[in-house]
mmCIF file of C-alpha atoms and ligand atoms in Angstrom:
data_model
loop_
_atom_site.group_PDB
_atom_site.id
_atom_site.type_symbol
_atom_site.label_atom_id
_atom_site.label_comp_id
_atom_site.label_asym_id
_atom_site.label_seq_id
_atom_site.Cartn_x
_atom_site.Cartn_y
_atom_site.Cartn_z
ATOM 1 C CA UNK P 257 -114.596 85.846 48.528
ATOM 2 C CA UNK P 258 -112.747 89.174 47.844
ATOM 3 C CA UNK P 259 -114.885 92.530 46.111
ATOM 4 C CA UNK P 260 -112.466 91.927 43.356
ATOM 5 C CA UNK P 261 -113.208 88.345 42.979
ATOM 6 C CA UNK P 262 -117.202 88.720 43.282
ATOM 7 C CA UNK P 263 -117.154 91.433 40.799
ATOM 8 C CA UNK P 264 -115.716 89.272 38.127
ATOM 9 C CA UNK P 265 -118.325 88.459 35.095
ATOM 10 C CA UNK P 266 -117.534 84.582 36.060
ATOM 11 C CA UNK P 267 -118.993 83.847 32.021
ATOM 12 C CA UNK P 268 -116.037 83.501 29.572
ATOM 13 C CA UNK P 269 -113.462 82.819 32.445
ATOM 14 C CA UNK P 270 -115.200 80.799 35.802
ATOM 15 C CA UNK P 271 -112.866 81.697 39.314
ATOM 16 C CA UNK P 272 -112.768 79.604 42.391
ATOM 17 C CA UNK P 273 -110.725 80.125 45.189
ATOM 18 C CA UNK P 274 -109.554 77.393 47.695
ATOM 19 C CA UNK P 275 -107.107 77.162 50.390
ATOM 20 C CA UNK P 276 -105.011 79.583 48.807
ATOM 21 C CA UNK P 277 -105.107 78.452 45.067
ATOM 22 C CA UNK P 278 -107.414 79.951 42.500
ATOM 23 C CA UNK P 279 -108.588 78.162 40.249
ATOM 24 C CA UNK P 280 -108.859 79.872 36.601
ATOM 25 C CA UNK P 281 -110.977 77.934 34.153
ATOM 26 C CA UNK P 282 -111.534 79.182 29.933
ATOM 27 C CA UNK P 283 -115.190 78.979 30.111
ATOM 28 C CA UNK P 284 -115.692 77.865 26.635
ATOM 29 C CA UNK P 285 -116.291 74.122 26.167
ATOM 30 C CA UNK P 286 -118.368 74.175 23.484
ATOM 31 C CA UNK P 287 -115.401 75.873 21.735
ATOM 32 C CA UNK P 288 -113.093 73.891 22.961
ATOM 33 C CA UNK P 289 -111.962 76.948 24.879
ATOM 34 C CA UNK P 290 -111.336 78.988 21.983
ATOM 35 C CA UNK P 291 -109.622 82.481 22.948
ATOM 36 C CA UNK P 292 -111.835 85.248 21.916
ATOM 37 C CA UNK P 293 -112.444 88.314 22.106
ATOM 38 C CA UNK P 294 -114.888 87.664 25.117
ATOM 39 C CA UNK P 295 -111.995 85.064 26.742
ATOM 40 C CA UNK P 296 -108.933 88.264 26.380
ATOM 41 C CA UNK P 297 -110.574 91.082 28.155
ATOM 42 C CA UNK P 298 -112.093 89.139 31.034
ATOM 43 C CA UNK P 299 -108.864 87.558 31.409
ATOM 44 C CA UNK P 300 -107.139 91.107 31.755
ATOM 45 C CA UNK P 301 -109.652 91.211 35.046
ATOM 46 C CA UNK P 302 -109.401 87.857 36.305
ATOM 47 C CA UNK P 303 -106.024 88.864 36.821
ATOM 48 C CA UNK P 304 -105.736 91.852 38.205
ATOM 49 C CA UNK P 305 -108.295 90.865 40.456
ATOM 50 C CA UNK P 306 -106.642 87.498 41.956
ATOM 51 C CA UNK P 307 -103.196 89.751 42.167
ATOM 52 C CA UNK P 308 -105.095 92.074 44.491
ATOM 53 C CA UNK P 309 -106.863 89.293 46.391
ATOM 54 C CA UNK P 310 -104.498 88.312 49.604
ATOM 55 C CA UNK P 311 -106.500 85.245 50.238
ATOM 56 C CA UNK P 312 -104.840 84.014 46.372
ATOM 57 C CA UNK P 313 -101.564 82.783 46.862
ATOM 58 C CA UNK P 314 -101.386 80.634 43.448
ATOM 59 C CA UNK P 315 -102.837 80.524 40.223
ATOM 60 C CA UNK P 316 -103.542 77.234 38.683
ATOM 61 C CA UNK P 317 -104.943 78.245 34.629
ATOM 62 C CA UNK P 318 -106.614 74.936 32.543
ATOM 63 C CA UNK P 319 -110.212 74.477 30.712
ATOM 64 C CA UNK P 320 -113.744 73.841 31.502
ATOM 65 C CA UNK P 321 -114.766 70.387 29.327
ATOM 66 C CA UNK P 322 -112.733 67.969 27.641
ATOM 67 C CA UNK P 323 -110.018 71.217 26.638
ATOM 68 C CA UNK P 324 -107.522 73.528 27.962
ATOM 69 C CA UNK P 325 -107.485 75.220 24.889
ATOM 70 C CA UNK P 326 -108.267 75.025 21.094
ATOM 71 C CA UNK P 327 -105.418 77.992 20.724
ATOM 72 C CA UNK P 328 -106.891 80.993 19.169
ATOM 73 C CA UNK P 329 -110.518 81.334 18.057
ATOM 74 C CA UNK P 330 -110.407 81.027 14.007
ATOM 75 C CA UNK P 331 -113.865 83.434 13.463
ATOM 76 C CA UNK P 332 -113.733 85.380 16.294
ATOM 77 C CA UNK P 333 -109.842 86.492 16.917
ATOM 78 C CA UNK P 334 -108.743 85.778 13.416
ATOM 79 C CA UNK P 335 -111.626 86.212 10.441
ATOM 80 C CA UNK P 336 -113.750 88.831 12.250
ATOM 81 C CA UNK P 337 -111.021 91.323 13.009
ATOM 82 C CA UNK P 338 -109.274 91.088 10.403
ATOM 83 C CA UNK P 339 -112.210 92.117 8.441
ATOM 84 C CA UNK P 340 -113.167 95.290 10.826
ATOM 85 C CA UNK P 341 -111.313 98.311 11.771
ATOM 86 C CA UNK P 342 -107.384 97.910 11.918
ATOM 87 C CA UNK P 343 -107.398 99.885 14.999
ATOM 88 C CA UNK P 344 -110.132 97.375 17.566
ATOM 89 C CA UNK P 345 -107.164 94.331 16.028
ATOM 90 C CA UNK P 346 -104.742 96.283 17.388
ATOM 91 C CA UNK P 347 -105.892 96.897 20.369
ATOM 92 C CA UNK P 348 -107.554 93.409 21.167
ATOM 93 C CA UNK P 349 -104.034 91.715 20.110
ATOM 94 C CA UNK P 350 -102.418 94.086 22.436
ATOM 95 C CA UNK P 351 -104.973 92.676 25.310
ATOM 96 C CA UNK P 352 -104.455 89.194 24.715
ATOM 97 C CA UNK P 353 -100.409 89.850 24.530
ATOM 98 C CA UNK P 354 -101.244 91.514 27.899
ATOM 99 C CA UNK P 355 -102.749 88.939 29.653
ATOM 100 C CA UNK P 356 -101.234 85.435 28.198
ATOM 101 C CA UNK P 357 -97.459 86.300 28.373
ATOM 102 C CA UNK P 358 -96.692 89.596 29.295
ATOM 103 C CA UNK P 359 -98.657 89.761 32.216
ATOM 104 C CA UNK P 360 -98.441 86.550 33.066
ATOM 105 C CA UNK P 361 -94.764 85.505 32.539
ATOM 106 C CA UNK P 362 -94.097 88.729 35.512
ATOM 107 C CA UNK P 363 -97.055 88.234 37.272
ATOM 108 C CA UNK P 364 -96.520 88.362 40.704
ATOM 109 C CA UNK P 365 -97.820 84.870 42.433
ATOM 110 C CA UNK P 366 -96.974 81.672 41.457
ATOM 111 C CA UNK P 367 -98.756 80.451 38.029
ATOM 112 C CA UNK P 368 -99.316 76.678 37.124
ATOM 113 C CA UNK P 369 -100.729 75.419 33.916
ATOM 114 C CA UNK P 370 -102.926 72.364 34.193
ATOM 115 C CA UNK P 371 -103.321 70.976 30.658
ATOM 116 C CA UNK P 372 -106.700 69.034 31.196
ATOM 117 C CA UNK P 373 -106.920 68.235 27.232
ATOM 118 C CA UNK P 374 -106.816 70.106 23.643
ATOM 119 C CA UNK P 375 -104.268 72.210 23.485
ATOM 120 C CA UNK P 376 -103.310 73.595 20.254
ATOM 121 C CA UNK P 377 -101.355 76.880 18.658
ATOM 122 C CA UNK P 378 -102.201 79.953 20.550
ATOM 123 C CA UNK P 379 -102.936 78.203 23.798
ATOM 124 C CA UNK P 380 -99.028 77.373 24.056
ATOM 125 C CA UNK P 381 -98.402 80.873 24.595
ATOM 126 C CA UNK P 382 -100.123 81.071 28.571
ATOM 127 C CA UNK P 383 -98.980 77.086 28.650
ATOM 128 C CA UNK P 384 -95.028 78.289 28.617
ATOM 129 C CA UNK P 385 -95.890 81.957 30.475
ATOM 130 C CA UNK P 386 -96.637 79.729 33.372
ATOM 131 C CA UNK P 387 -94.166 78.880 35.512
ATOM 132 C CA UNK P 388 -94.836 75.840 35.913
ATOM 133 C CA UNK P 389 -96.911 72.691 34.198
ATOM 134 C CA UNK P 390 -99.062 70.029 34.504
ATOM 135 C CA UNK P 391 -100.200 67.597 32.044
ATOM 136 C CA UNK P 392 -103.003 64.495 31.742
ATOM 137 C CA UNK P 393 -101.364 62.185 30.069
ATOM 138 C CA UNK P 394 -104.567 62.411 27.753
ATOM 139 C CA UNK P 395 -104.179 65.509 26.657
ATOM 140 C CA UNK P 396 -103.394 66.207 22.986
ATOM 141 C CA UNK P 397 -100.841 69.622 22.081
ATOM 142 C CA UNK P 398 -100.196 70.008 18.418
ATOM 143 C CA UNK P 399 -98.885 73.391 16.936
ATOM 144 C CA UNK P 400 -101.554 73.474 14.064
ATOM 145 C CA UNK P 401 -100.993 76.622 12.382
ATOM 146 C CA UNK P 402 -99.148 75.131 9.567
ATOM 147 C CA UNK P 403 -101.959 73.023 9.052
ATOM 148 C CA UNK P 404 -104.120 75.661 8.092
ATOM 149 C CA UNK P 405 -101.930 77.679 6.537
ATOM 150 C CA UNK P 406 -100.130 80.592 8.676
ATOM 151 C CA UNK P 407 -96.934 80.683 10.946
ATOM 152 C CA UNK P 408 -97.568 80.437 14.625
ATOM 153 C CA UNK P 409 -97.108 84.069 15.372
ATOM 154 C CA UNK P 410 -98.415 86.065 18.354
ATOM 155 C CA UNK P 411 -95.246 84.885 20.572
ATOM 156 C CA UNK P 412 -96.213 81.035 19.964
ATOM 157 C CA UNK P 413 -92.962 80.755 18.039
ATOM 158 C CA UNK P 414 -90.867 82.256 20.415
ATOM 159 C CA UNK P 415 -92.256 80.178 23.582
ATOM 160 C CA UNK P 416 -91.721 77.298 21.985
ATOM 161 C CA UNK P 417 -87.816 78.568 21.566
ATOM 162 C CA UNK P 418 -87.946 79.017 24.946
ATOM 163 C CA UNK P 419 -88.996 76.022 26.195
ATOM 164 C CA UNK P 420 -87.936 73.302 23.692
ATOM 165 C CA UNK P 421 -84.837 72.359 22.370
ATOM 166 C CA UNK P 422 -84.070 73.239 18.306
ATOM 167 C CA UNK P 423 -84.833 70.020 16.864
ATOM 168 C CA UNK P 424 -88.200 69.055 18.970
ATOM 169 C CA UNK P 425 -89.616 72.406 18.371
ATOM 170 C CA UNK P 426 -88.763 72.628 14.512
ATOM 171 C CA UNK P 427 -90.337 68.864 14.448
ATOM 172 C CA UNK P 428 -93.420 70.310 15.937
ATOM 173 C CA UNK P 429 -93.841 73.771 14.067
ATOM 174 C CA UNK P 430 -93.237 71.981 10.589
ATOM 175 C CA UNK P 431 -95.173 69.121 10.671
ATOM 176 C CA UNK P 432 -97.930 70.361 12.939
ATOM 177 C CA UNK P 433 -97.755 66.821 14.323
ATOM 178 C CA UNK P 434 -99.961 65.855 18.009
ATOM 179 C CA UNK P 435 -98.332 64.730 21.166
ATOM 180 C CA UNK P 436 -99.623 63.766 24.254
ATOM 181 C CA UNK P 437 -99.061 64.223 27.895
ATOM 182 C CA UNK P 438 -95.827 61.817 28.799
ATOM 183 C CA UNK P 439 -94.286 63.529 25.091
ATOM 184 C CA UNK P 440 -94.964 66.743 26.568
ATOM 185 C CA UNK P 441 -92.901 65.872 29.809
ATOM 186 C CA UNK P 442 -90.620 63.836 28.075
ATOM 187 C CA UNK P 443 -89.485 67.293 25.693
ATOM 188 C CA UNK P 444 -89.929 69.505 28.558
ATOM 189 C CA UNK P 445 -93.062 71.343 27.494
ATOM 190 C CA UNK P 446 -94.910 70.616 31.495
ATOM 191 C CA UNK P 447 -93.230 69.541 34.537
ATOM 192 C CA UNK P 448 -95.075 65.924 35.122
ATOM 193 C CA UNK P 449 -97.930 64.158 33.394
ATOM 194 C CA UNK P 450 -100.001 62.286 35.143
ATOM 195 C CA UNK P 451 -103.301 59.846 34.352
ATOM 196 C CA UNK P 452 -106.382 62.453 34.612
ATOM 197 C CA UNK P 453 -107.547 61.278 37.543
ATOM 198 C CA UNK P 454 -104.250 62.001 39.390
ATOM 199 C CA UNK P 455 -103.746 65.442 37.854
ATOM 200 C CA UNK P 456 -105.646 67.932 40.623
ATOM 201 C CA UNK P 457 -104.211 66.173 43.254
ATOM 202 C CA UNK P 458 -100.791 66.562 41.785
ATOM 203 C CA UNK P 459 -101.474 70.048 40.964
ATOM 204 C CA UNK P 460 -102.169 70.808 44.452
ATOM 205 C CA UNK P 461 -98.617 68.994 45.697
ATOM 206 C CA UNK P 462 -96.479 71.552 43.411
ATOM 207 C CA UNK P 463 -98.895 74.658 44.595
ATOM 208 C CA UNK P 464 -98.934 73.991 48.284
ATOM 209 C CA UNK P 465 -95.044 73.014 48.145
ATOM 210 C CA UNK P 466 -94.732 76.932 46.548
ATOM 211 C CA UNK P 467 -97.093 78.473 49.143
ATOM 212 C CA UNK P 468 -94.673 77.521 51.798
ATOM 213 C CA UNK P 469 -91.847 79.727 50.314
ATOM 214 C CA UNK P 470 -91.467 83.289 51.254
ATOM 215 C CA UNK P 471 -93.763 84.624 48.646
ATOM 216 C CA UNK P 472 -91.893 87.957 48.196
ATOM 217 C CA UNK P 473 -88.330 85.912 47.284
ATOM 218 C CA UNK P 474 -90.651 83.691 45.188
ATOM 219 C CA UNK P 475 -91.486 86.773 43.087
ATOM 220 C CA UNK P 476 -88.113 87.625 42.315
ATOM 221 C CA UNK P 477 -86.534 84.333 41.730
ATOM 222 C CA UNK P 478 -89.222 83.978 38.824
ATOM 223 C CA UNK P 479 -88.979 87.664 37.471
ATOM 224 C CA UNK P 480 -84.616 87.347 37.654
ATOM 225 C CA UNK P 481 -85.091 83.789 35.686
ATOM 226 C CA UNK P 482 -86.945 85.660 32.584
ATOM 227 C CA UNK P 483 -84.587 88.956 32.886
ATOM 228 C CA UNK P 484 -81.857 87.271 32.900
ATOM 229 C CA UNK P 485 -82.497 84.896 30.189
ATOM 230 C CA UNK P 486 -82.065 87.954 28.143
ATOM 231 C CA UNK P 487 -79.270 89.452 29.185
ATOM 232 C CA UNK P 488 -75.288 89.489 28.991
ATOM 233 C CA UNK P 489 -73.335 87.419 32.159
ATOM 234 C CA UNK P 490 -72.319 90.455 33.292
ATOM 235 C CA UNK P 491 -75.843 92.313 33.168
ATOM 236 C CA UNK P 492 -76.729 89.371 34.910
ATOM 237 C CA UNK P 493 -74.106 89.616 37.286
ATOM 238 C CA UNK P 494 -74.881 92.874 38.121
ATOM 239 C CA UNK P 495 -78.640 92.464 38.246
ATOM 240 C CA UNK P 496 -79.228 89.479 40.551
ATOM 241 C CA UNK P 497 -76.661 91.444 42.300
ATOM 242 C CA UNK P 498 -78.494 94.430 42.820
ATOM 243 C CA UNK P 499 -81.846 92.549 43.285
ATOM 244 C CA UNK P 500 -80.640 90.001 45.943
ATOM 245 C CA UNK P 501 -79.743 93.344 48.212
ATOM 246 C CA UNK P 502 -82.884 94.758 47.061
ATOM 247 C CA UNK P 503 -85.055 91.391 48.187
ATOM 248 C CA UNK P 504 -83.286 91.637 51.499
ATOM 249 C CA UNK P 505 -84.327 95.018 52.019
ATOM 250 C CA UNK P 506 -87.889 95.026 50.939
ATOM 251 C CA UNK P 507 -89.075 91.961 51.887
ATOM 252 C CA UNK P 508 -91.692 91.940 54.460
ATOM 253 C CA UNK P 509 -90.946 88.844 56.969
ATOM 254 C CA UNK P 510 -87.414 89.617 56.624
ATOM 255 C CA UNK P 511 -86.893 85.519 55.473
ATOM 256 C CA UNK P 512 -82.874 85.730 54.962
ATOM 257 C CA UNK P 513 -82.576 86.918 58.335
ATOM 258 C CA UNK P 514 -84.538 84.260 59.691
ATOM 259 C CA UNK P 515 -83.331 81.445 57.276
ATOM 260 C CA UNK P 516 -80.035 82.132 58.222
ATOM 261 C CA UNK P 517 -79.963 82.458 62.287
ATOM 262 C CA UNK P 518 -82.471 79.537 62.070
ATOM 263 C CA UNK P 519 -79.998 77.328 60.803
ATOM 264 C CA UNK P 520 -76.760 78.996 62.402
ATOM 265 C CA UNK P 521 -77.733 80.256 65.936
ATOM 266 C CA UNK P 522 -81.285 77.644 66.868
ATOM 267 C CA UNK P 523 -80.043 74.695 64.500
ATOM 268 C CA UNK P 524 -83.768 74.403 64.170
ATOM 269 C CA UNK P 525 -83.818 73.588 60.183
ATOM 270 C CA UNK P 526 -81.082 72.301 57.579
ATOM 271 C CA UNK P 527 -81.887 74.661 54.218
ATOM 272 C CA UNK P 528 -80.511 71.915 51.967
ATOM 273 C CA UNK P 529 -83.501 70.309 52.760
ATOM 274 C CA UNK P 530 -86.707 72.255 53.757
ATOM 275 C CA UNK P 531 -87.504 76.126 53.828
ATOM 276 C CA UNK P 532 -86.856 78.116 57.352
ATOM 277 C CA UNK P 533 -89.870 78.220 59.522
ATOM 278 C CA UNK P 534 -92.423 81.262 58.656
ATOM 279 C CA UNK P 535 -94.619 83.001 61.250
HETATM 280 N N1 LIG O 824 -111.472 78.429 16.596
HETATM 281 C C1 LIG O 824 -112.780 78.529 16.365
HETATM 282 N N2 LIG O 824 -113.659 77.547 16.657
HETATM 283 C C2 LIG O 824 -113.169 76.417 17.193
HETATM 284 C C3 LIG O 824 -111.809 76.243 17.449
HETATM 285 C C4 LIG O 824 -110.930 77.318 17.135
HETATM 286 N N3 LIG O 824 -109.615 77.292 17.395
HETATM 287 N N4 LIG O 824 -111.614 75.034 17.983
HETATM 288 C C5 LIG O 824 -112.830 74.442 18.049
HETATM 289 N N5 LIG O 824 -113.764 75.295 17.572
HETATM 290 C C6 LIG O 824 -115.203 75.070 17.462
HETATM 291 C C7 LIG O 824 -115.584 74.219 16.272
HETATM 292 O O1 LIG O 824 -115.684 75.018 15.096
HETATM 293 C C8 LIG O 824 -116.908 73.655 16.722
HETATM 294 O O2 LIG O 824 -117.888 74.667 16.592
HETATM 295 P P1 LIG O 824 -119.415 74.289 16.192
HETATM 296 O O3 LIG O 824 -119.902 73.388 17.306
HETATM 297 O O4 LIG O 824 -120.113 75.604 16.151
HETATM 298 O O5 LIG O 824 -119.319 73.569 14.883
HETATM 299 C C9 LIG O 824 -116.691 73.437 18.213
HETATM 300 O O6 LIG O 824 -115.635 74.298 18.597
HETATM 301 C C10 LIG O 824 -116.285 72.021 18.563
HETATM 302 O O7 LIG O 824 -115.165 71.685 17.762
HETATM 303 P P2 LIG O 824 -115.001 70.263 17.064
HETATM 304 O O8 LIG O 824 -113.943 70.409 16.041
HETATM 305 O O9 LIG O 824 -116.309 69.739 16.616
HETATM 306 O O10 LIG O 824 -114.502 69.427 18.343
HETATM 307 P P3 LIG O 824 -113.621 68.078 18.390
HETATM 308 O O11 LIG O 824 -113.603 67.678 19.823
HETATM 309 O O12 LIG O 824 -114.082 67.095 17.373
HETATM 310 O O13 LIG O 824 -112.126 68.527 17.958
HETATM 311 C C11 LIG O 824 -110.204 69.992 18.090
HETATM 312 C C12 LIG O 824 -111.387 69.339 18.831
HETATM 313 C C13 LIG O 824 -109.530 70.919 19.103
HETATM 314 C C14 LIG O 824 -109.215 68.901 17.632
HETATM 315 C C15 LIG O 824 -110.728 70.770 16.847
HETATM 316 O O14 LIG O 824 -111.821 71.599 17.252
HETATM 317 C C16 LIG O 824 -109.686 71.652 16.207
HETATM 318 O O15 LIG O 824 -108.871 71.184 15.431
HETATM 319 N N6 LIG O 824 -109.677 72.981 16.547
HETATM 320 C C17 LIG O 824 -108.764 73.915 15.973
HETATM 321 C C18 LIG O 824 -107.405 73.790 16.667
HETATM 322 C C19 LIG O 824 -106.417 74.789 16.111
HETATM 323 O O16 LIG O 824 -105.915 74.640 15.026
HETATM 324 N N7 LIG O 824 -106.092 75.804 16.918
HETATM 325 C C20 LIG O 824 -105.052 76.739 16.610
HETATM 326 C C21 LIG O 824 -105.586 78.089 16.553
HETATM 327 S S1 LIG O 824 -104.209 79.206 16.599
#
């Protein structure tokens, strides 16, 4: 266990680390994992902690209890702060902008979303920051803000752009209507869904598959996917151009060196279908 790791408060959020993967849980079950204020700032430390810890080579975020998450906490991120000082709701929106897309969309290990149950408006925004996504086929999404009466702001709207097409994300934002698991693969919203029982174990498959991969390419290929996304052809162009020298020259192991005389000079490896040997 890293200082970083040991020093976290381990109450809203719980952290376990094995072979490689930690494991993030929302600590609030009798919630239903309800972001708070508590849930925000302890996530701002969970992960600059596991992004400083060498022994953490993935992150794998879902919920303690029967929910991943209930989306945003009505009293406690909603009523309360919008009755206290403008300033604290500035500041604790910035914190939980921080840590459930703009941290995590760039953050620099691997991220996988395990979707263990209830998962509902806010909670969509750290589902689709993730790069990838696991589902039970149990669990139960639903984009509930219109069913109590406001737009699903924050950057829920704007994820769900992202990562559904037009017509199934206008189908879900207006009618506020649940889904579950094999829907949420079926539309694109997680990678696989699986029966409960299956879903660690599958889980682990995807993360130790990414621990294999150099992990300093593995940065940048994630990092150039939501640049890009953004940008002109040519910006593109120019900036995967620029960053494929730059991965060359600042990566550590030196992999497309290796990749490359592994398969041309030793004929050890056929990249079409595996990674190159690492030390
Ligand atoms: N905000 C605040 N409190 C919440 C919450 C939320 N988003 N989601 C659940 N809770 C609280 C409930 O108020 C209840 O608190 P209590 O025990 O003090 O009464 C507790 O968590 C358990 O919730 P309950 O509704 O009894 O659980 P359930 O298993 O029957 O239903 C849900 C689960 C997720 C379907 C239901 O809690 C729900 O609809 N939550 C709101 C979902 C939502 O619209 N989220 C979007 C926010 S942006």
């Amino acid at each position: 266990m890293s200082d970083a790791i040991a020093a976290l408060p381990q109450q809203n959020v719980l952290v376990t680390v094995e072979e490689g993967i930690a494991w993030v849980s929302l600590n609030r079950p009798g919630k239903r994992n309800a972001i708070n204020p508590g849930i925000v700032f302890e996530m701002n430390k969970v992960l600059d902690a596991l992004e400083e810890t060498d022994a953490v080579k993935c992150v794998v975020m879902t919920g303690s209890g029967e929910a991943f998450s209930a989306g945003m906490d009505l009293k406690e991120y909603f009523r309360e702060p919008d009755a206290g000082e403008p300033i604290a709701r500035e500041r604790l929106n910035r914190a939980n902008s921080a840590w459930q897309w703009r941290r995590l969309m760039y953050y620099p290990k691997p991220t996988i979303a395990m979707v263990n149950g209830w998962c509902f408006g806010g909670a969509f925004q750290f589902l689709c920051a993730c790069d990838l996504a696991v589902s039970a086929d149990e669990a139960t999404f639903g984009l509930s803000e219109i069913n109590w009466g406001i737009i699903p702001a924050g950057i829920v709207t704007k994820s769900v752009a992202a990562a559904l097409q037009q017509r199934k994300a206008m189908y879900y934002i207006m009618t506020g209507d649940t889904f579950d698991g094999k829907e949420a693969e079926k539309i694109g919203l997680v990678n696989f869904s699986v029966p409960k029982a299956e879903m660690v174990d599958k889980v682990k498959s995807i993360a130790k598959k990414l621990m294999e991969k150099n992990p300093h390419v593995l940065r940048a290929c994630k990092v150039g996917y939501h640049y890009t996304r953004e940008m002109s052809w040519d910006m593109a162009a120019e900036y995967l151009g620029s960053k494929i020298d730059a991965t060359k020259f600042r990566d550590p192991e030196q992999g497309a060196v290796k990749g490359m005389s592994q398969f041309l000079d030793e004929k050890s490896y056929r990249p079409g279908l595996g990674a190159y040997k690492r030390d």
